[in-house]
Amino acid sequence: MSAVAAPQASGYNFAYLDEQTKRMIRRAILKGIAIPGYQVPFASREMPMPYGWGTGGVQVTAAIIGPADVLKVIDQGSDDTTNAVSIRKFFAKTAGVATTTETKDATIIQTRHRIPERQLTEKQTIVFQVPIPEPLRFLEPRETETRKLHALADYGLMHVKLYEDISRHGHIATTYDYPVEVADRYVMNPSPTPKFDNPKMHMSPALQLFGAGREKRIYAVPPFTKVRSLDFEDHPFEVQRFDKPCALCAATNVYLDEVVLDDRGGRMFVCSDSDYCEERRADGHRGELSGEAPHLVGGAA
Amino acid sequence: MMAKLNDKPLLSARNLGKHYGQRLGCRDVNFDLYEGEVLAVVGESGSGKSTLLGLLATELSPTAGAVNYRMRDGETRNLFDLSEAERRFLLRTDWGFVRQDARDGLRMGVSAGGNVGERLMAVGGRHYGRIRDTASDWLNRVEIEPERIDDLPKSFSGGMRQRLQIARNLVTHPRLVFMDEPTSSLDVSVQARLLDLIRGLVSELGLAVIIVTHDLAVARLLSHRIMVMRQGRVIETGLTDQVLDDPREAYTQLLVSSVLAA
């Protein structure tokens, strides 16, 4: 988090945002860290990308990044999708920082919809891109009312949603953006990560920051903070399970993506975290399809 | 089963008044309400009934006077001195509010069971099975088939919606229920059934009820005492039968005589 540095591309301040804006965002971040799970309003700026592409996350990253940082950007677990590539390029150009695709080397990880499989460390900060920060939004449309509900910790409504899930589907069918209670106080949207990643937020050594650009909210989970997924006593919180290990690296207990292979029903399940999968394959792990489908998914034999 | 009743008033209004700028909502309202008692507030449109109910339920803030309420711990407090959190807690535990239009009182996009269970979850119920059992029990008590527990209120008839609203309000065993014209949007035979149900529940649970209605027949059937309002003031109060059979004020006489005999 260094202050002014020489602009890397002419015409831009370091990391695109001007210093005054960064100060404003840092203040919001500090407040968010001081009140875990509380949504801090901030004066979100126009960014050179459309809303929904991570304008909130980019502003948070721009406010905390320094020349010595190493940035990793993932989109749905993958480092090589459009969104991830363009945000990584954006910071390489405007801040001149080193970028990486390896979780272990990164100091800042900006993410859309996943938390890396590898355990994060105290030296790392993870920045989430959040489309809808308000967990009560689809239950209570009035912003004045949802703020009051948060202030009074009046969260019965949240359980009505889970109740409806169970009564309709026989189990809690919410699979992503699964509401959590932070530090025994605020109920928070973890952004649309699969609920598989919720347990990783609990007592995480890494600082977790959330930025919602369109909704103009920043919130945070400080390191080693209690994060509990909401549930019922007789319908406890559960994460997704997969029948098979990753088809390329044979990893179990990871979140898998389904990849359609042909038009005759062929499919395989591979790690959603592409860096984790590559690392395992480099270590010699082999899944059942790792020899057969390298050209399809870039899986090296 | 009759609940054991206390001899101190549950709720008392003192010189209660509300002005909307220059316009008068209601003024100088004084009354005591005891546990297990049903008070009807009658009067024509614009007489200040709904304003009064809004004040009592703390949805509006008064321009004069106070409403004292005996809390569950026995302490009597002015409702307008309570914090927002305390008032909300009161609203979802000790009180109920049955609205004229069920759409205002129900969550139309949430199943019947979820509607009834909401209050239980709001006060910390976290066991799905028990919440569901209680909801199903209450649906049964208000004569809704328990098989319809997962149906949306959208698919319910007007009468069923009102009964669902009642179940949703009574599930936390409140001591005081406000009712704003609960039967006026229903046809006559459905009205009669609903009134019968309310009367049964009121005496069984020892509920105190303040019911606002323009229908004198409803007042006669349900209430013990009656308050007649006109132009924002209470012009006559008394036992229901007494007031309706032998009205003293000219306006009350007019009101009573204007009811069509069936």
Coordinates of C-alpha atoms in Angstrom, one line a residue:
Chain A
M1 CA 0.0 0.0 0.0
S2 CA 2.5 2.6 -1.0
A3 CA 1.4 6.2 -1.7
V4 CA 2.2 8.1 -4.9
A5 CA 4.4 6.2 -7.4
A6 CA 5.4 7.2 -10.9
P7 CA 2.5 6.5 -13.3
Q8 CA 3.3 3.5 -15.5
A9 CA 1.2 4.5 -18.5
S10 CA 1.3 8.2 -19.4
G11 CA -1.7 10.1 -18.4
Y12 CA -2.8 7.9 -15.6
N13 CA -2.1 8.0 -11.9
F14 CA -0.6 4.9 -10.3
A15 CA -3.3 2.2 -10.4
Y16 CA -5.7 4.4 -12.5
L17 CA -7.6 6.1 -9.6
D18 CA -6.4 9.5 -8.3
E19 CA -5.0 9.6 -4.8
Q20 CA -8.0 11.4 -3.3
T21 CA -10.3 8.7 -4.5
K22 CA -8.1 6.0 -3.1
R23 CA -8.1 7.7 0.3
M24 CA -11.9 7.8 0.2
I25 CA -12.0 4.1 -0.7
R26 CA -9.4 3.2 2.0
R27 CA -11.5 4.9 4.6
A28 CA -14.5 2.9 3.6
I29 CA -12.3 -0.3 3.7
L30 CA -11.0 0.5 7.2
K31 CA -14.6 1.1 8.4
G32 CA -15.6 -2.1 6.9
I33 CA -12.8 -4.0 8.6
A34 CA -13.7 -2.3 11.9
I35 CA -17.4 -3.5 11.6
P36 CA -17.1 -6.9 10.0
G37 CA -19.9 -7.6 7.6
Y38 CA -21.3 -4.1 7.6
Q39 CA -21.9 -2.6 4.2
V40 CA -20.1 0.8 4.0
P41 CA -21.4 3.2 1.4
F42 CA -18.7 4.7 -0.7
A43 CA -18.6 7.1 -3.7
S44 CA -18.0 4.5 -6.4
R45 CA -16.4 6.0 -9.5
E46 CA -16.9 5.3 -13.1
M47 CA -14.4 2.7 -14.2
P48 CA -13.3 2.0 -17.8
M49 CA -15.5 -1.2 -17.8
P50 CA -19.2 -1.8 -17.6
Y51 CA -21.0 -2.4 -14.3
G52 CA -21.1 -6.1 -13.6
W53 CA -17.6 -6.6 -14.8
G54 CA -16.0 -6.0 -11.4
T55 CA -16.0 -2.2 -11.1
G56 CA -16.3 -2.6 -7.3
G57 CA -13.5 -5.1 -7.0
V58 CA -11.2 -3.1 -9.3
Q59 CA -11.7 0.0 -7.2
V60 CA -10.9 -1.9 -4.0
T61 CA -7.8 -3.4 -5.6
A62 CA -6.7 -0.1 -7.0
A63 CA -7.0 1.5 -3.5
I64 CA -4.8 -1.2 -1.8
I65 CA -2.3 -2.2 -4.4
G66 CA 1.3 -1.0 -4.2
P67 CA 4.3 -1.4 -6.6
A68 CA 5.6 -4.4 -4.6
D69 CA 2.3 -6.4 -4.8
V70 CA 1.8 -9.4 -7.0
L71 CA -1.7 -9.6 -8.4
K72 CA -3.7 -12.6 -9.4
V73 CA -7.2 -12.3 -10.9
I74 CA -9.6 -15.2 -11.2
D75 CA -13.0 -15.5 -12.8
Q76 CA -15.0 -18.6 -11.9
G77 CA -11.8 -20.1 -10.6
S78 CA -9.9 -19.6 -13.8
D79 CA -7.1 -17.3 -14.6
D80 CA -7.5 -17.2 -18.4
T81 CA -11.1 -16.0 -18.9
T82 CA -11.8 -12.7 -20.5
N83 CA -12.7 -10.8 -17.3
A84 CA -9.6 -12.1 -15.4
V85 CA -7.3 -11.4 -18.3
S86 CA -8.5 -7.9 -18.9
I87 CA -8.4 -6.9 -15.2
R88 CA -4.9 -8.3 -14.9
K89 CA -3.8 -6.4 -17.9
F90 CA -5.4 -3.3 -16.6
F91 CA -3.3 -3.3 -13.5
A92 CA -0.2 -4.4 -15.3
K93 CA -0.6 -1.3 -17.5
T94 CA -1.8 1.3 -15.0
A95 CA 0.2 0.2 -11.9
G96 CA 3.1 -1.7 -13.5
V97 CA 2.8 -4.5 -10.9
A98 CA 3.8 -8.0 -11.3
T99 CA 1.0 -10.4 -12.1
T100 CA 0.8 -14.1 -11.6
T101 CA -1.6 -17.0 -12.0
E102 CA -0.2 -18.9 -9.1
T103 CA -2.1 -18.6 -5.8
K104 CA 0.9 -19.1 -3.7
D105 CA 2.8 -16.2 -5.2
A106 CA 0.1 -13.6 -5.2
T107 CA -0.3 -10.9 -2.5
I108 CA -3.6 -9.7 -3.8
I109 CA -6.2 -11.9 -5.4
Q110 CA -9.1 -10.3 -7.1
T111 CA -11.9 -12.9 -7.6
R112 CA -15.2 -13.3 -9.3
H113 CA -17.1 -16.3 -7.8
R114 CA -14.4 -18.5 -6.3
I115 CA -12.0 -18.7 -3.4
P116 CA -8.8 -20.6 -4.4
E117 CA -8.6 -24.2 -3.2
R118 CA -5.1 -23.5 -1.7
Q119 CA -5.3 -22.2 1.8
L120 CA -4.7 -18.5 1.8
T121 CA -2.1 -16.9 4.1
E122 CA -1.9 -13.9 6.4
K123 CA 0.2 -12.2 3.8
Q124 CA -2.6 -12.3 1.2
T125 CA -5.7 -10.2 0.6
I126 CA -8.6 -11.5 -1.4
V127 CA -10.9 -9.0 -3.1
F128 CA -14.4 -10.1 -4.2
Q129 CA -16.4 -8.6 -7.0
V130 CA -19.9 -8.2 -5.7
P131 CA -23.0 -7.7 -7.9
I132 CA -25.6 -7.4 -5.1
P133 CA -24.3 -6.8 -1.6
E134 CA -27.6 -6.8 0.2
P135 CA -28.6 -10.3 1.4
L136 CA -32.2 -9.1 2.2
R137 CA -32.7 -7.5 -1.3
F138 CA -35.1 -10.0 -2.8
L139 CA -37.1 -10.4 0.5
E140 CA -37.4 -6.7 1.3
P141 CA -37.2 -4.2 -1.6
R142 CA -37.0 -1.1 0.5
E143 CA -33.4 0.1 1.2
T144 CA -34.5 2.1 4.2
E145 CA -36.1 -1.0 5.7
T146 CA -33.1 -3.3 5.0
R147 CA -30.8 -0.9 6.7
K148 CA -33.1 -0.8 9.7
L149 CA -33.2 -4.6 9.7
H150 CA -29.4 -4.7 9.7
A151 CA -29.2 -2.1 12.5
L152 CA -31.5 -4.1 14.7
A153 CA -30.1 -7.4 13.7
D154 CA -33.6 -8.4 12.7
Y155 CA -32.8 -11.4 10.5
G156 CA -35.9 -13.6 10.8
L157 CA -36.6 -12.8 7.1
M158 CA -33.4 -14.5 6.0
H159 CA -34.6 -17.8 7.5
V160 CA -38.0 -17.4 5.8
K161 CA -36.0 -17.7 2.6
L162 CA -34.3 -20.9 3.7
Y163 CA -37.6 -22.2 5.0
E164 CA -39.1 -21.7 1.6
D165 CA -36.2 -23.6 0.0
I166 CA -36.7 -26.6 2.2
S167 CA -40.5 -26.6 1.8
R168 CA -40.2 -26.5 -1.9
H169 CA -37.2 -28.7 -2.5
G170 CA -36.8 -30.7 0.6
H171 CA -33.4 -29.2 1.3
I172 CA -31.8 -25.8 1.2
A173 CA -31.5 -25.3 -2.5
T174 CA -29.5 -22.1 -2.4
T175 CA -26.1 -23.1 -3.9
Y176 CA -24.3 -19.8 -4.4
D177 CA -24.3 -16.4 -2.6
Y178 CA -25.3 -18.4 0.4
P179 CA -25.9 -15.9 3.3
V180 CA -23.5 -15.9 6.2
E181 CA -23.4 -14.4 9.6
V182 CA -20.1 -12.6 10.3
A183 CA -18.7 -12.3 13.8
D184 CA -22.0 -13.1 15.4
R185 CA -23.6 -9.9 14.1
Y186 CA -24.1 -8.9 10.5
V187 CA -25.6 -11.1 7.9
M188 CA -23.7 -10.8 4.7
N189 CA -23.7 -11.9 1.1
P190 CA -20.5 -13.7 0.3
S191 CA -20.9 -12.6 -3.4
P192 CA -21.9 -15.3 -5.9
T193 CA -19.3 -17.8 -4.8
P194 CA -20.6 -21.4 -4.6
K195 CA -21.5 -22.3 -1.0
F196 CA -18.7 -24.8 -1.3
D197 CA -16.4 -21.9 -0.5
N198 CA -18.3 -20.6 2.5
P199 CA -16.3 -22.7 5.0
K200 CA -13.1 -21.2 3.6
M201 CA -14.2 -17.8 4.8
H202 CA -14.4 -18.9 8.4
M203 CA -11.3 -18.0 10.4
S204 CA -9.5 -17.3 7.1
P205 CA -5.9 -15.9 7.8
A206 CA -6.3 -13.6 4.7
L207 CA -8.1 -10.3 4.8
Q208 CA -11.3 -10.5 2.7
L209 CA -12.6 -7.4 1.0
F210 CA -15.8 -7.0 -0.9
G211 CA -16.5 -4.3 -3.5
A212 CA -19.8 -3.6 -5.2
G213 CA -19.4 -0.8 -7.8
R214 CA -22.9 -0.3 -9.0
E215 CA -24.4 -0.6 -5.6
K216 CA -21.7 1.6 -4.1
R217 CA -20.9 -0.6 -1.1
I218 CA -17.7 -2.0 0.4
Y219 CA -17.6 -4.6 3.2
A220 CA -15.0 -6.7 4.8
V221 CA -14.2 -9.8 6.8
P222 CA -11.0 -9.3 8.9
P223 CA -8.5 -12.2 9.3
F224 CA -9.5 -14.9 11.8
T225 CA -13.1 -13.8 12.0
K226 CA -16.0 -16.2 12.6
V227 CA -18.2 -16.7 9.5
R228 CA -21.2 -18.9 9.9
S229 CA -23.5 -20.0 7.1
L230 CA -27.1 -19.7 8.2
D231 CA -29.1 -22.9 8.5
F232 CA -31.7 -24.8 10.6
E233 CA -30.9 -27.1 13.5
D234 CA -32.5 -30.0 11.6
H235 CA -31.3 -28.9 8.2
P236 CA -27.6 -28.0 8.8
F237 CA -25.5 -26.2 6.3
E238 CA -23.8 -28.6 3.8
V239 CA -21.5 -28.0 0.9
Q240 CA -21.8 -29.5 -2.5
R241 CA -20.3 -33.0 -3.0
F242 CA -19.0 -34.6 -6.1
D243 CA -19.2 -38.3 -7.0
K244 CA -15.9 -38.3 -8.9
P245 CA -12.5 -36.7 -8.4
C246 CA -11.2 -34.2 -11.0
A247 CA -10.8 -35.9 -14.3
L248 CA -7.4 -34.3 -14.9
C249 CA -5.7 -34.2 -11.6
A250 CA -7.7 -36.6 -9.5
A251 CA -8.3 -34.1 -6.7
T252 CA -11.1 -34.8 -4.3
N253 CA -12.8 -32.3 -2.0
V254 CA -12.5 -29.5 -4.5
Y255 CA -15.1 -27.7 -6.5
L256 CA -15.5 -29.1 -10.0
D257 CA -16.8 -27.7 -13.2
E258 CA -18.7 -29.7 -15.7
V259 CA -17.1 -29.7 -19.2
V260 CA -19.1 -31.1 -22.1
L261 CA -16.8 -33.1 -24.4
D262 CA -18.9 -33.9 -27.5
D263 CA -22.5 -34.0 -28.7
R264 CA -23.1 -37.6 -27.5
G265 CA -23.4 -36.9 -23.8
G266 CA -19.7 -37.1 -23.1
R267 CA -18.6 -34.9 -20.2
M268 CA -16.0 -34.6 -17.6
F269 CA -15.6 -32.9 -14.3
V270 CA -12.5 -30.8 -13.7
C271 CA -11.2 -28.5 -11.0
S272 CA -12.8 -25.1 -11.3
D273 CA -9.5 -23.7 -9.8
S274 CA -7.3 -24.0 -12.9
D275 CA -4.1 -23.0 -11.0
Y276 CA -4.7 -25.7 -8.4
C277 CA -5.3 -28.3 -11.1
E278 CA -2.2 -27.4 -13.0
E279 CA -0.1 -27.4 -9.9
R280 CA -1.3 -30.9 -9.0
R281 CA -0.6 -32.2 -12.5
A282 CA 2.9 -30.7 -12.4
D283 CA 3.3 -32.7 -9.2
G284 CA 2.5 -35.9 -11.1
H285 CA -1.2 -36.4 -10.2
R286 CA -3.1 -37.9 -13.0
G287 CA -6.9 -38.1 -13.4
E288 CA -8.7 -40.7 -15.6
L289 CA -8.9 -38.4 -18.6
S290 CA -5.7 -36.5 -18.3
G291 CA -4.1 -38.4 -21.2
E292 CA -7.1 -38.3 -23.5
A293 CA -8.3 -34.7 -23.5
P294 CA -5.4 -32.5 -23.5
H295 CA -6.3 -30.5 -26.6
L296 CA -9.8 -29.8 -25.2
V297 CA -8.8 -28.2 -21.9
G298 CA -5.2 -27.5 -22.2
G299 CA -4.5 -30.4 -19.9
A300 CA -0.9 -31.3 -20.3
A301 CA -0.2 -35.0 -20.5
Chain B
M1 CA -59.6 -22.6 28.6
M2 CA -59.7 -19.1 29.9
A3 CA -56.4 -17.3 30.4
K4 CA -55.8 -15.8 33.8
L5 CA -56.5 -12.1 33.6
N6 CA -54.9 -9.1 35.3
D7 CA -56.9 -6.3 36.8
K8 CA -54.7 -3.5 35.7
P9 CA -55.2 -2.0 32.2
L10 CA -53.2 -3.5 29.4
L11 CA -53.2 -0.4 27.4
S12 CA -54.4 3.1 28.2
A13 CA -54.6 6.1 25.9
R14 CA -54.4 9.6 27.5
N15 CA -55.4 12.7 25.6
L16 CA -54.2 11.1 22.4
G17 CA -54.2 13.4 19.4
K18 CA -52.8 13.7 15.9
H19 CA -52.9 16.6 13.5
Y20 CA -51.7 16.3 10.0
G21 CA -50.5 19.9 9.6
Q22 CA -53.6 21.9 10.0
R23 CA -56.0 19.0 9.4
L24 CA -57.3 17.0 12.4
G25 CA -56.7 13.3 12.5
C26 CA -58.1 12.7 16.0
R27 CA -58.0 14.4 19.4
D28 CA -58.6 13.9 23.1
V29 CA -58.9 10.2 23.0
N30 CA -59.0 8.6 26.4
F31 CA -59.7 4.9 27.2
D32 CA -58.4 1.9 29.1
L33 CA -58.3 -1.6 27.6
Y34 CA -58.0 -4.7 29.8
E35 CA -56.8 -8.1 29.0
G36 CA -59.3 -10.3 27.3
E37 CA -61.4 -7.3 26.3
V38 CA -62.6 -6.5 22.8
L39 CA -63.0 -2.8 22.0
A40 CA -64.7 -1.8 18.8
V41 CA -64.1 1.6 17.3
V42 CA -66.9 2.6 14.9
G43 CA -67.6 5.6 12.8
E44 CA -68.0 6.7 9.2
S45 CA -65.1 7.1 6.8
G46 CA -62.8 10.0 7.8
S47 CA -63.9 10.0 11.4
G48 CA -60.3 9.3 12.6
K49 CA -60.6 5.5 13.3
S50 CA -57.6 4.5 11.2
T51 CA -55.5 7.4 12.5
L52 CA -56.3 6.2 16.1
L53 CA -55.4 2.6 15.2
G54 CA -52.2 3.8 13.6
L55 CA -51.3 5.8 16.8
L56 CA -52.0 2.9 19.1
A57 CA -49.9 0.5 16.9
T58 CA -47.1 3.1 16.9
E59 CA -47.2 3.4 13.1
L60 CA -47.9 7.1 13.5
S61 CA -46.4 9.4 16.0
P62 CA -48.9 11.5 18.0
T63 CA -49.0 15.3 18.2
A64 CA -50.4 15.1 21.7
G65 CA -50.9 12.6 24.5
A66 CA -49.5 9.2 25.4
V67 CA -50.3 5.5 25.1
N68 CA -49.2 3.4 28.1
Y69 CA -48.8 -0.3 27.7
R70 CA -48.2 -2.9 30.4
M71 CA -45.3 -5.0 29.0
R72 CA -44.9 -8.7 29.7
D73 CA -42.6 -8.0 32.6
G74 CA -45.4 -6.1 34.3
E75 CA -43.9 -2.7 33.8
T76 CA -46.1 0.0 32.2
R77 CA -44.4 2.2 29.7
N78 CA -45.3 4.9 27.2
L79 CA -45.1 3.4 23.8
F80 CA -43.6 6.5 22.3
D81 CA -40.7 6.3 24.6
L82 CA -39.7 2.8 23.5
S83 CA -36.7 2.4 21.2
E84 CA -37.3 1.3 17.6
A85 CA -35.9 -2.1 18.5
E86 CA -38.2 -2.5 21.5
R87 CA -41.2 -1.5 19.5
R88 CA -40.4 -3.9 16.7
F89 CA -40.0 -6.7 19.2
L90 CA -43.4 -5.8 20.7
L91 CA -44.9 -5.8 17.3
R92 CA -43.8 -9.3 16.4
T93 CA -44.2 -11.0 19.8
D94 CA -46.8 -9.3 22.0
W95 CA -49.0 -7.8 19.3
G96 CA -50.7 -8.7 16.1
F97 CA -52.1 -6.5 13.4
V98 CA -54.8 -7.9 11.0
R99 CA -55.1 -5.7 8.0
Q100 CA -58.1 -4.9 5.9
D101 CA -56.3 -6.0 2.8
A102 CA -54.5 -9.3 3.3
R103 CA -51.9 -8.3 0.7
D104 CA -50.6 -5.7 3.2
G105 CA -50.5 -8.2 6.0
L106 CA -49.1 -11.2 4.3
R107 CA -46.0 -11.9 2.2
M108 CA -47.7 -12.9 -1.0
G109 CA -44.6 -14.5 -2.5
V110 CA -44.0 -16.7 0.5
S111 CA -45.9 -20.0 1.2
A112 CA -48.6 -20.2 3.9
G113 CA -46.2 -22.1 6.2
G114 CA -43.5 -19.5 5.7
N115 CA -46.0 -16.7 6.4
V116 CA -47.0 -18.3 9.7
G117 CA -43.5 -19.3 10.6
E118 CA -41.9 -15.9 10.0
R119 CA -42.6 -14.6 13.5
L120 CA -41.3 -17.8 15.0
M121 CA -38.0 -17.4 13.0
A122 CA -37.9 -13.7 13.9
V123 CA -37.8 -14.5 17.6
G124 CA -35.1 -17.1 17.1
G125 CA -36.9 -20.3 16.0
R126 CA -34.2 -22.3 14.1
H127 CA -35.7 -25.8 14.0
Y128 CA -37.4 -26.4 10.6
G129 CA -39.5 -29.3 11.8
R130 CA -40.9 -27.6 14.8
I131 CA -41.6 -24.4 12.9
R132 CA -43.5 -26.4 10.3
D133 CA -45.5 -28.4 13.0
T134 CA -46.5 -25.2 14.7
A135 CA -47.5 -23.6 11.4
S136 CA -49.5 -26.6 10.4
D137 CA -51.2 -26.7 13.8
W138 CA -52.2 -23.0 13.4
L139 CA -53.5 -23.5 9.8
N140 CA -55.7 -26.2 11.2
R141 CA -56.9 -23.9 13.9
V142 CA -58.0 -21.2 11.4
E143 CA -59.6 -23.9 9.3
I144 CA -57.1 -24.0 6.4
E145 CA -56.3 -27.5 5.3
P146 CA -52.8 -28.4 6.4
E147 CA -52.1 -29.8 3.0
R148 CA -52.1 -26.3 1.7
I149 CA -49.1 -25.3 3.8
D150 CA -46.8 -25.0 0.8
D151 CA -49.2 -23.1 -1.3
L152 CA -48.8 -19.4 -1.9
P153 CA -51.4 -17.0 -0.5
K154 CA -51.9 -15.9 -4.2
S155 CA -53.8 -19.1 -4.7
F156 CA -56.0 -18.5 -1.6
S157 CA -59.5 -17.1 -1.6
G158 CA -60.2 -13.8 0.2
G159 CA -61.5 -15.5 3.3
M160 CA -58.6 -17.9 3.5
R161 CA -56.2 -15.1 3.2
Q162 CA -57.8 -13.3 6.1
R163 CA -57.6 -16.5 8.2
L164 CA -54.0 -17.0 7.2
Q165 CA -53.3 -13.5 8.4
I166 CA -54.9 -14.3 11.7
A167 CA -52.8 -17.4 12.1
R168 CA -49.6 -15.5 11.2
N169 CA -50.4 -13.0 13.9
L170 CA -51.4 -15.3 16.7
V171 CA -48.6 -17.8 16.3
T172 CA -46.5 -16.0 18.9
H173 CA -49.4 -15.8 21.4
P174 CA -49.7 -12.1 21.4
R175 CA -51.8 -10.4 24.1
L176 CA -53.1 -7.6 22.0
V177 CA -54.4 -7.7 18.4
F178 CA -55.3 -4.7 16.3
M179 CA -57.8 -5.4 13.5
D180 CA -58.5 -2.9 10.8
E181 CA -61.8 -3.8 9.1
P182 CA -60.9 -7.5 8.9
T183 CA -64.1 -8.6 7.3
S184 CA -65.1 -5.7 5.1
S185 CA -63.7 -7.2 1.8
L186 CA -65.5 -10.5 2.2
D187 CA -68.9 -11.6 1.3
V188 CA -71.5 -12.1 4.0
S189 CA -71.4 -15.9 4.5
V190 CA -67.6 -15.8 4.6
Q191 CA -67.7 -12.9 7.0
A192 CA -69.9 -14.8 9.4
R193 CA -67.5 -17.8 9.5
L194 CA -64.5 -15.5 10.0
L195 CA -66.3 -13.6 12.8
D196 CA -67.1 -16.9 14.5
L197 CA -63.5 -18.0 14.3
I198 CA -62.2 -14.7 15.7
R199 CA -64.7 -14.8 18.5
G200 CA -63.7 -18.4 19.4
L201 CA -59.9 -17.5 19.4
V202 CA -60.4 -14.4 21.4
S203 CA -62.2 -16.1 24.2
E204 CA -59.9 -19.2 24.1
L205 CA -56.7 -17.2 24.2
G206 CA -57.9 -14.3 26.4
L207 CA -56.8 -11.8 23.7
A208 CA -57.4 -8.1 24.0
V209 CA -58.5 -6.8 20.7
I210 CA -59.0 -3.3 19.3
I211 CA -61.1 -3.6 16.2
V212 CA -61.9 -0.8 13.8
T213 CA -65.0 -1.3 11.7
H214 CA -67.7 0.6 10.1
D215 CA -70.0 -2.4 10.3
L216 CA -72.1 -2.2 13.4
A217 CA -73.0 -5.9 13.1
V218 CA -69.4 -6.8 13.4
A219 CA -69.0 -4.6 16.5
R220 CA -72.1 -6.2 18.1
L221 CA -70.9 -9.7 17.5
L222 CA -67.3 -9.3 18.6
S223 CA -66.9 -6.5 21.0
H224 CA -67.6 -6.0 24.7
R225 CA -67.2 -2.2 24.6
I226 CA -67.7 0.3 21.8
M227 CA -66.3 3.7 21.0
V228 CA -68.1 5.9 18.4
M229 CA -66.0 8.4 16.6
R230 CA -66.9 11.4 14.6
Q231 CA -64.8 14.2 13.1
G232 CA -61.7 13.0 15.0
R233 CA -63.3 12.8 18.5
V234 CA -64.9 10.1 20.6
I235 CA -68.5 11.1 21.0
E236 CA -69.9 8.1 22.8
T237 CA -68.5 5.1 24.6
G238 CA -70.1 2.3 26.6
L239 CA -71.0 -1.4 26.6
T240 CA -71.7 -2.5 23.1
D241 CA -75.3 -3.7 23.6
Q242 CA -76.1 -0.6 25.6
V243 CA -74.8 1.8 23.0
L244 CA -76.3 0.0 20.0
D245 CA -79.7 -0.6 21.7
D246 CA -80.0 2.7 23.4
P247 CA -77.8 5.3 21.6
R248 CA -77.5 8.6 23.4
E249 CA -75.9 10.9 20.9
A250 CA -77.8 12.0 17.8
Y251 CA -75.1 10.9 15.5
T252 CA -75.0 7.4 17.1
Q253 CA -78.7 7.2 16.7
L254 CA -78.3 8.0 13.0
L255 CA -75.6 5.5 12.6
V256 CA -77.6 2.7 14.3
S257 CA -80.8 3.5 12.4
S258 CA -79.0 3.6 9.0
V259 CA -78.2 -0.1 9.2
L260 CA -80.4 -2.1 6.9
A261 CA -82.4 -4.7 8.6
A262 CA -81.9 -8.1 6.9

